[in-house]
Tab-separated table of C-alpha atoms and ligand atoms in Angstrom:
chain	number	residue	atom	x	y	z
H	285	MET	CA	-221.445	-266.276	-46.017
H	286	ALA	CA	-223.288	-269.419	-45.200
H	287	GLN	CA	-221.771	-271.835	-42.767
H	288	ARG	CA	-222.367	-275.411	-41.799
H	289	PRO	CA	-223.239	-275.844	-38.143
H	290	SER	CA	-220.183	-276.541	-36.022
H	291	ARG	CA	-219.956	-279.641	-33.961
H	292	VAL	CA	-217.837	-280.642	-31.032
H	293	ASP	CA	-216.586	-284.187	-31.087
H	294	ARG	CA	-215.257	-286.357	-28.307
H	295	ARG	CA	-211.955	-284.511	-28.183
H	296	GLY	CA	-213.757	-281.249	-27.712
H	297	PHE	CA	-212.595	-279.542	-30.861
H	298	VAL	CA	-214.728	-277.745	-33.338
H	299	ARG	CA	-214.788	-278.745	-36.958
H	300	THR	CA	-216.455	-276.476	-39.447
H	301	ALA	CA	-216.660	-276.450	-43.195
H	302	VAL	CA	-217.184	-273.010	-44.644
H	303	ALA	CA	-217.951	-271.649	-48.045
H	304	LEU	CA	-215.517	-269.004	-49.217
H	305	GLY	CA	-216.303	-265.649	-47.660
H	306	ALA	CA	-215.578	-262.036	-48.434
H	307	GLY	CA	-212.239	-262.826	-50.031
H	308	ALA	CA	-214.041	-264.672	-52.779
H	309	ALA	CA	-215.216	-261.443	-54.284
H	310	ALA	CA	-211.809	-260.932	-55.822
H	311	LEU	CA	-212.021	-264.310	-57.490
H	312	GLY	CA	-214.524	-263.337	-60.122
H	313	SER	CA	-217.177	-265.681	-61.393
H	314	LEU	CA	-216.339	-268.864	-59.557
H	315	PRO	CA	-219.419	-270.850	-58.670
H	316	ARG	CA	-220.310	-270.888	-54.998
H	317	GLN	CA	-221.497	-273.884	-53.064
H	318	ALA	CA	-224.527	-273.772	-50.873
H	319	VAL	CA	-224.075	-274.067	-47.152
H	320	GLY	CA	-221.878	-277.017	-46.287
H	321	ALA	CA	-222.507	-278.632	-49.648
H	322	ALA	CA	-218.832	-279.101	-50.317
H	323	GLY	CA	-215.919	-278.458	-47.966
H	324	GLY	CA	-214.579	-281.645	-46.463
H	325	ASP	CA	-217.407	-283.703	-47.877
H	326	TYR	CA	-216.428	-283.134	-51.474
H	327	ARG	CA	-215.037	-286.200	-53.178
H	328	GLY	CA	-213.966	-286.296	-56.739
H	329	ARG	CA	-211.152	-285.519	-59.026
H	330	PRO	CA	-209.449	-283.528	-60.179
H	331	VAL	CA	-208.943	-281.579	-56.968
H	332	ILE	CA	-206.153	-279.392	-55.595
H	333	ILE	CA	-205.569	-278.047	-52.092
H	334	THR	CA	-203.129	-275.670	-50.448
H	335	SER	CA	-202.415	-274.876	-46.828
H	336	HIS	CA	-202.401	-271.209	-47.858
H	337	THR	CA	-205.771	-269.586	-47.219
H	338	ASN	CA	-205.087	-265.954	-48.002
H	339	GLU	CA	-205.613	-264.252	-51.361
H	340	THR	CA	-202.320	-265.586	-52.652
H	341	GLY	CA	-203.453	-269.108	-51.871
H	342	HIS	CA	-206.697	-268.516	-53.729
H	343	GLU	CA	-204.814	-267.072	-56.686
H	344	ALA	CA	-202.445	-270.050	-56.642
H	345	LEU	CA	-205.301	-272.521	-57.029
H	346	SER	CA	-207.058	-270.326	-59.567
H	347	GLN	CA	-203.968	-270.488	-61.761
H	348	ALA	CA	-203.410	-274.199	-61.164
H	349	TRP	CA	-206.995	-275.270	-61.765
H	350	PRO	CA	-207.086	-274.855	-65.570
H	351	ILE	CA	-204.242	-277.373	-65.818
H	352	LEU	CA	-206.274	-279.977	-63.962
H	353	GLU	CA	-209.560	-279.038	-65.584
H	354	SER	CA	-208.108	-279.597	-69.042
H	355	GLY	CA	-206.796	-283.039	-68.132
H	356	GLY	CA	-203.272	-281.952	-67.261
H	357	ARG	CA	-200.944	-283.516	-64.735
H	358	ALA	CA	-201.120	-283.074	-60.984
H	359	MET	CA	-197.369	-282.358	-60.933
H	360	ASP	CA	-197.755	-279.425	-63.321
H	361	ALA	CA	-200.688	-278.065	-61.346
H	362	VAL	CA	-198.966	-278.135	-57.961
H	363	GLU	CA	-195.857	-276.509	-59.437
H	364	ARG	CA	-197.943	-273.707	-60.924
H	365	GLY	CA	-199.714	-273.157	-57.620
H	366	ALA	CA	-196.511	-273.220	-55.583
H	367	ASN	CA	-194.824	-270.756	-57.945
H	368	VAL	CA	-197.620	-268.225	-57.483
H	369	ILE	CA	-197.035	-268.292	-53.743
H	370	GLU	CA	-193.243	-268.326	-54.018
H	371	VAL	CA	-192.994	-265.222	-56.188
H	372	ASP	CA	-195.230	-263.118	-53.961
H	373	PRO	CA	-192.674	-261.183	-51.889
H	374	GLU	CA	-195.278	-260.286	-49.309
H	375	ASP	CA	-196.237	-263.854	-48.815
H	376	HIS	CA	-193.444	-266.301	-48.918
H	377	SER	CA	-189.824	-265.593	-49.622
H	378	GLY	CA	-189.900	-262.960	-46.934
H	379	LEU	CA	-187.861	-263.227	-43.831
H	380	PRO	CA	-184.207	-264.182	-43.674
H	381	ASN	CA	-182.011	-266.154	-41.332
H	382	LEU	CA	-179.953	-264.820	-38.433
H	383	ASP	CA	-177.424	-263.318	-40.841
H	384	GLY	CA	-180.005	-261.570	-43.036
H	385	VAL	CA	-179.855	-264.157	-45.808
H	386	VAL	CA	-183.022	-265.762	-47.195
H	387	GLN	CA	-182.480	-269.531	-47.365
H	388	LEU	CA	-185.285	-271.564	-48.901
H	389	ASP	CA	-186.246	-275.240	-48.721
H	390	ALA	CA	-188.587	-277.084	-51.080
H	391	SER	CA	-189.575	-280.559	-52.151
H	392	CYS	CA	-191.799	-282.207	-54.694
H	393	MET	CA	-193.036	-285.733	-55.150
H	394	ASP	CA	-194.776	-287.269	-58.127
H	395	GLY	CA	-196.907	-290.273	-57.324
H	396	ARG	CA	-197.214	-291.237	-60.978
H	397	THR	CA	-193.480	-291.910	-61.252
H	398	TYR	CA	-192.669	-292.573	-57.577
H	399	ASN	CA	-190.044	-289.887	-57.876
H	400	ALA	CA	-189.019	-287.051	-55.601
H	401	GLY	CA	-186.691	-284.059	-55.545
H	402	SER	CA	-185.726	-281.357	-53.102
H	403	VAL	CA	-183.428	-278.452	-52.337
H	404	GLY	CA	-182.277	-277.297	-48.927
H	405	ALA	CA	-180.954	-273.904	-47.812
H	406	ILE	CA	-180.922	-272.646	-51.386
H	407	GLU	CA	-180.193	-268.916	-51.747
H	408	GLY	CA	-181.069	-266.388	-54.429
H	409	ILE	CA	-183.670	-268.405	-56.351
H	410	LYS	CA	-187.297	-267.304	-56.173
H	411	THR	CA	-188.950	-270.596	-57.102
H	412	PRO	CA	-187.198	-273.387	-55.199
H	413	SER	CA	-190.031	-275.817	-55.900
H	414	SER	CA	-189.196	-275.678	-59.598
H	415	VAL	CA	-185.558	-276.393	-58.779
H	416	ALA	CA	-186.703	-279.345	-56.670
H	417	ARG	CA	-188.635	-280.584	-59.683
H	418	LEU	CA	-185.493	-280.401	-61.802
H	419	VAL	CA	-183.581	-282.370	-59.182
H	420	MET	CA	-186.380	-284.935	-59.395
H	421	GLU	CA	-186.613	-285.104	-63.168
H	422	ARG	CA	-183.145	-284.272	-64.454
H	423	THR	CA	-180.873	-286.032	-61.921
H	424	ASP	CA	-180.614	-289.400	-60.265
H	425	HIS	CA	-180.536	-287.711	-56.832
H	426	VAL	CA	-183.284	-286.601	-54.505
H	427	MET	CA	-181.729	-283.685	-52.609
H	428	ILE	CA	-179.223	-280.918	-53.366
H	429	VAL	CA	-178.365	-278.292	-50.760
H	430	GLY	CA	-176.671	-274.966	-50.167
H	431	ARG	CA	-174.551	-273.118	-52.705
H	432	ALA	CA	-174.548	-276.160	-54.978
H	433	ALA	CA	-178.328	-275.937	-55.217
H	434	THR	CA	-178.089	-272.324	-56.389
H	435	GLU	CA	-175.448	-273.269	-58.961
H	436	PHE	CA	-177.604	-276.197	-60.055
H	437	ALA	CA	-180.545	-273.843	-60.596
H	438	LYS	CA	-178.394	-271.345	-62.498
H	439	SER	CA	-177.203	-274.116	-64.788
H	440	PHE	CA	-180.845	-274.463	-65.883
H	441	GLY	CA	-181.197	-270.721	-66.484
H	442	PHE	CA	-182.639	-269.553	-63.190
H	443	ALA	CA	-181.623	-266.001	-62.262
H	444	GLU	CA	-179.860	-265.464	-58.954
H	445	GLU	CA	-181.548	-262.557	-57.173
H	446	ASP	CA	-181.532	-260.791	-53.831
H	447	LEU	CA	-184.652	-262.202	-52.191
H	448	MET	CA	-184.791	-259.532	-49.503
H	449	THR	CA	-187.428	-256.872	-50.024
H	450	PRO	CA	-187.106	-253.403	-48.511
H	451	GLU	CA	-189.700	-254.418	-45.928
H	452	SER	CA	-188.105	-257.739	-45.020
H	453	ARG	CA	-184.719	-256.020	-44.671
H	454	GLU	CA	-186.219	-253.438	-42.345
H	455	ILE	CA	-187.869	-256.171	-40.260
H	456	TRP	CA	-184.598	-258.083	-40.046
H	457	LEU	CA	-182.563	-254.977	-39.163
H	458	ARG	CA	-184.994	-254.097	-36.385
H	459	TRP	CA	-184.983	-257.666	-35.117
H	460	ARG	CA	-181.177	-257.587	-35.035
H	461	GLU	CA	-181.267	-254.369	-33.033
H	462	ASN	CA	-183.857	-255.637	-30.581
H	463	HIS	CA	-183.370	-259.317	-29.947
H	464	ASP	CA	-180.435	-259.011	-27.565
H	465	PRO	CA	-180.214	-255.919	-25.346
H	466	ALA	CA	-176.621	-256.857	-24.480
H	467	ASP	CA	-175.245	-256.579	-28.000
H	468	PHE	CA	-174.059	-253.486	-29.850
H	469	TRP	CA	-176.684	-253.180	-32.579
H	470	GLY	CA	-179.008	-250.167	-32.569
H	471	PRO	CA	-178.562	-246.487	-31.796
H	472	PRO	CA	-176.015	-245.523	-29.103
H	473	GLU	CA	-177.531	-246.103	-25.695
H	474	HIS	CA	-177.859	-242.408	-24.829
H	475	LEU	CA	-179.917	-241.771	-27.987
H	476	ARG	CA	-182.363	-244.647	-27.642
H	477	GLY	CA	-186.048	-243.896	-27.292
H	478	ASN	CA	-185.860	-240.403	-28.762
H	479	GLY	CA	-187.758	-241.370	-31.886
H	480	SER	CA	-184.778	-242.115	-34.105
H	481	ASP	CA	-185.443	-245.834	-33.834
H	482	ALA	CA	-189.202	-245.734	-34.454
H	483	PRO	CA	-190.456	-248.298	-36.991
H	484	SER	CA	-191.728	-247.165	-40.360
H	485	ASP	CA	-195.442	-247.304	-41.151
H	486	ALA	CA	-194.827	-250.451	-43.192
H	487	LEU	CA	-193.297	-252.182	-40.216
H	488	ARG	CA	-195.510	-250.894	-37.429
H	489	ASP	CA	-198.007	-253.735	-37.661
H	490	ARG	CA	-195.498	-256.506	-38.344
H	491	THR	CA	-194.378	-258.811	-35.615
H	492	ILE	CA	-190.703	-259.017	-34.901
H	493	GLN	CA	-191.146	-262.494	-33.471
H	494	TYR	CA	-190.142	-265.384	-35.666
H	495	GLU	CA	-192.422	-266.421	-38.490
H	496	HIS	CA	-192.397	-269.161	-41.037
H	497	GLY	CA	-193.669	-269.012	-44.585
H	498	THR	CA	-194.393	-272.587	-45.553
H	499	THR	CA	-196.980	-273.832	-47.964
H	500	ASN	CA	-198.158	-277.230	-49.171
H	501	VAL	CA	-199.878	-277.768	-52.516
H	502	LEU	CA	-201.332	-281.236	-53.159
H	503	ALA	CA	-203.412	-282.427	-56.115
H	504	VAL	CA	-205.114	-285.419	-57.662
H	505	ASP	CA	-205.561	-285.130	-61.405
H	506	ALA	CA	-208.276	-286.553	-63.636
H	507	ASN	CA	-206.187	-289.682	-64.230
H	508	GLY	CA	-205.994	-290.295	-60.501
H	509	ASP	CA	-202.313	-289.409	-60.317
H	510	ILE	CA	-201.226	-287.539	-57.211
H	511	ALA	CA	-198.464	-284.964	-56.704
H	512	GLY	CA	-197.342	-282.564	-54.032
H	513	ILE	CA	-195.005	-279.696	-53.240
H	514	THR	CA	-193.908	-278.180	-49.963
H	515	THR	CA	-191.964	-274.919	-50.145
H	516	THR	CA	-190.758	-272.509	-47.480
H	517	SER	CA	-188.433	-269.796	-46.338
H	518	GLY	CA	-188.309	-271.716	-43.063
H	519	TYR	CA	-188.188	-269.902	-39.789
H	520	SER	CA	-187.086	-266.323	-39.788
H	521	TRP	CA	-183.913	-265.741	-37.770
H	522	LYS	CA	-182.992	-269.430	-38.051
H	523	LEU	CA	-179.376	-270.435	-37.731
H	524	PRO	CA	-177.607	-270.220	-41.091
H	525	GLY	CA	-177.645	-273.582	-42.793
H	526	ARG	CA	-180.621	-274.859	-40.812
H	527	VAL	CA	-182.754	-277.123	-42.983
H	528	GLY	CA	-186.321	-277.792	-41.911
H	529	ASP	CA	-188.793	-280.503	-42.731
H	530	SER	CA	-189.999	-279.069	-46.043
H	531	PRO	CA	-187.312	-280.640	-48.250
H	532	ILE	CA	-187.268	-283.924	-46.337
H	533	ILE	CA	-189.342	-286.501	-48.178
H	534	GLY	CA	-191.570	-288.213	-45.625
H	535	ALA	CA	-191.396	-285.272	-43.218
H	536	GLY	CA	-192.710	-282.093	-44.886
H	537	LEU	CA	-194.209	-283.982	-47.832
H	538	TYR	CA	-195.122	-287.459	-48.928
H	539	VAL	CA	-197.085	-288.790	-51.899
H	540	ASP	CA	-198.201	-292.338	-52.638
H	541	ASN	CA	-200.191	-292.743	-55.831
H	542	SER	CA	-202.168	-295.651	-54.441
H	543	VAL	CA	-203.211	-293.771	-51.306
H	544	GLY	CA	-202.870	-289.975	-51.255
H	545	ALA	CA	-200.567	-287.184	-50.163
H	546	ALA	CA	-199.770	-285.190	-47.048
H	547	GLY	CA	-197.825	-282.068	-46.206
H	548	ALA	CA	-196.786	-280.186	-43.088
H	549	THR	CA	-196.279	-276.609	-41.979
H	550	GLY	CA	-195.115	-275.371	-38.619
H	551	ARG	CA	-192.220	-276.435	-36.432
H	552	GLY	CA	-190.150	-278.509	-38.794
H	553	GLU	CA	-187.977	-280.090	-36.161
H	554	ASP	CA	-190.964	-282.027	-34.843
H	555	VAL	CA	-192.110	-282.951	-38.310
H	556	ILE	CA	-188.686	-284.388	-39.116
H	557	LYS	CA	-188.510	-286.421	-35.901
H	558	SER	CA	-191.954	-287.883	-36.481
H	559	CYS	CA	-191.764	-288.434	-40.274
H	560	ALA	CA	-195.231	-286.928	-40.094
H	561	SER	CA	-196.255	-286.788	-43.744
H	562	TYR	CA	-195.253	-290.406	-44.287
H	563	PHE	CA	-197.135	-291.309	-41.121
H	564	ILE	CA	-200.297	-289.587	-42.392
H	565	VAL	CA	-200.161	-291.345	-45.754
H	566	MET	CA	-199.626	-294.689	-44.038
H	567	ARG	CA	-202.612	-294.017	-41.785
H	568	MET	CA	-204.706	-293.339	-44.880
H	569	ARG	CA	-203.428	-296.591	-46.333
H	570	GLU	CA	-204.834	-298.303	-43.241
H	571	GLY	CA	-208.241	-296.797	-43.938
H	572	ARG	CA	-208.230	-293.522	-42.028
H	573	THR	CA	-209.731	-290.527	-43.798
H	574	PRO	CA	-207.448	-287.580	-44.571
H	575	GLN	CA	-209.007	-285.664	-41.676
H	576	GLN	CA	-208.551	-288.545	-39.252
H	577	ALA	CA	-205.011	-289.201	-40.422
H	578	CYS	CA	-204.001	-285.560	-39.882
H	579	GLU	CA	-205.459	-285.688	-36.392
H	580	ASP	CA	-203.591	-288.942	-35.756
H	581	ALA	CA	-200.319	-287.182	-36.600
H	582	VAL	CA	-201.023	-284.428	-34.092
H	583	GLU	CA	-201.779	-287.014	-31.402
H	584	MET	CA	-198.725	-289.049	-32.302
H	585	ILE	CA	-196.373	-286.095	-31.856
H	586	VAL	CA	-197.915	-284.934	-28.586
H	587	ASP	CA	-197.812	-288.530	-27.314
H	588	ARG	CA	-194.086	-288.731	-28.074
H	589	TYR	CA	-193.448	-285.881	-25.656
H	590	ARG	CA	-195.860	-287.279	-23.077
H	591	ALA	CA	-193.983	-290.568	-23.220
H	592	ILE	CA	-190.946	-288.781	-21.810
H	593	GLY	CA	-193.033	-286.972	-19.199
H	594	ASN	CA	-193.114	-283.674	-21.055
H	595	ASP	CA	-196.281	-281.688	-21.794
H	596	TYR	CA	-194.720	-279.863	-24.714
H	597	VAL	CA	-197.161	-279.190	-27.548
H	598	PRO	CA	-195.402	-277.880	-30.653
H	599	GLY	CA	-197.192	-276.016	-33.440
H	600	GLU	CA	-197.688	-278.017	-36.588
H	601	LYS	CA	-200.460	-278.044	-39.168
H	602	PHE	CA	-201.022	-280.970	-41.487
H	603	VAL	CA	-203.020	-281.183	-44.702
H	604	ALA	CA	-203.833	-284.345	-46.625
H	605	ILE	CA	-205.709	-285.544	-49.647
H	606	ASP	CA	-206.592	-289.051	-50.732
H	607	LYS	CA	-206.913	-290.586	-54.149
H	608	SER	CA	-210.704	-290.202	-54.085
H	609	GLY	CA	-210.310	-286.443	-53.711
H	610	GLU	CA	-211.254	-286.213	-50.037
H	611	TYR	CA	-209.139	-283.854	-47.918
H	612	GLY	CA	-208.569	-282.793	-44.347
H	613	CYS	CA	-206.363	-280.760	-42.022
H	614	ALA	CA	-205.472	-280.618	-38.361
H	615	SER	CA	-203.199	-278.581	-36.160
H	616	MET	CA	-202.002	-278.118	-32.636
H	617	GLY	CA	-203.267	-274.974	-31.028
H	618	SER	CA	-205.853	-272.515	-32.166
H	619	GLY	CA	-203.914	-269.273	-32.392
H	620	ASP	CA	-206.119	-268.000	-35.181
H	621	GLY	CA	-208.966	-270.496	-35.023
H	622	ALA	CA	-209.361	-273.840	-36.718
H	623	PRO	CA	-206.672	-274.763	-39.236
H	624	ARG	CA	-207.785	-274.187	-42.790
H	625	LEU	CA	-206.934	-275.119	-46.290
H	626	THR	CA	-208.037	-273.775	-49.649
H	627	VAL	CA	-209.477	-276.275	-52.090
H	628	ARG	CA	-210.403	-276.047	-55.765
H	629	HIS	CA	-212.558	-278.739	-57.282
H	630	ALA	CA	-215.083	-278.978	-60.067
H	631	ASP	CA	-217.737	-277.069	-58.171
H	632	ALA	CA	-215.985	-274.294	-56.308
H	633	LEU	CA	-212.982	-272.632	-54.783
H	634	GLU	CA	-213.528	-272.648	-51.065
H	635	VAL	CA	-211.914	-272.726	-47.681
H	636	TYR	CA	-212.235	-275.787	-45.500
H	637	ALA	CA	-211.699	-275.626	-41.751
H	638	GLY	CA	-210.279	-278.707	-40.086
H	639	ALA	CA	-209.596	-279.542	-36.474
H	640	ALA	CA	-207.484	-277.714	-33.916
H	641	LEU	CA	-206.379	-280.165	-31.266
H	642	TYR	CA	-204.843	-278.986	-27.996
H	643	PRO	CA	-206.308	-275.517	-28.485
H	644	SER	CA	-204.940	-274.334	-25.158
H	645	ARG	CA	-201.580	-273.953	-26.833
H	646	SER	CA	-201.101	-270.225	-27.369
W	810	LIG	N1	-192.003	-276.247	-41.559
W	810	LIG	C1	-191.090	-275.295	-42.047
W	810	LIG	C2	-189.842	-275.280	-41.337
W	810	LIG	O1	-189.782	-275.677	-40.177
W	810	LIG	O2	-188.874	-274.856	-41.900
């Protein structure tokens, strides 16, 4: 895999644009870019990005691209991409809340119509982003939550299903047995450690710490219309009824047809307090590039804590796209290297690496 030389800017972070590596082999005959010929420097439309950089993310954009390539709408493309990620049980709708119930949040926004829809804490529906789209297009509301959101989806023919997989149930059951040594879950005390509570092979490599399964999909179509979706299972082990940033328009997602779009993953509580996606789009409106605007959001959030004398650095990742088709991403921390996004444009499917600010965060 060829790679553009890295550079360190004044903040001391590394920004690298990479062509798609080994994972691309599974993607068939997609054209490859030469070293650094695309990545963050690509401008043009149509273009679609997702914060997901694994094989599911690549598949999502591969399925969404034909819609854009044939002149279709950005809204249809981002829904297709989000659905691919949502229905992969390994990837998204995985881990449940404290009570073992999967509660999903999702939002969509269509720049062409200046319309938005979302669902919060919806249960039993595999594709919450499509329900959010129905809220947007078939009601005069923006947000529907809880049991009513499930009933709303069912009224449109969605099937209510158990979203727990055997693996996610095992992970949750083990978490319940291990998170509080003072409770009564798990084998009787005198039998612990004798092998009866060993994890299965499937679970052995999985963390029992909390995880979140959020994704953003943003696109500009050939007409220049912009749309976005953010969809998530939220934090595992969250308190029942907790709603994160993903369904909050302006927090986990914002789209402005005259500017661009932004989406967030990571600790939703900070994204809500900072209205981060709206902030990023407004920064782009002021002339900042998508990359700069994402970095501005990271700085803005960290500065909020500094202003109260607190060095807290939360863990968000932002992605953004502008109406010209330029994109960027930034995060706090560098747990697994620079933050990345997957992009599909006329020349290639590739992974772009943005900027990790405050990389000392673990
Ligand atoms: N950003 C996803 C969540 O906090 O739920």
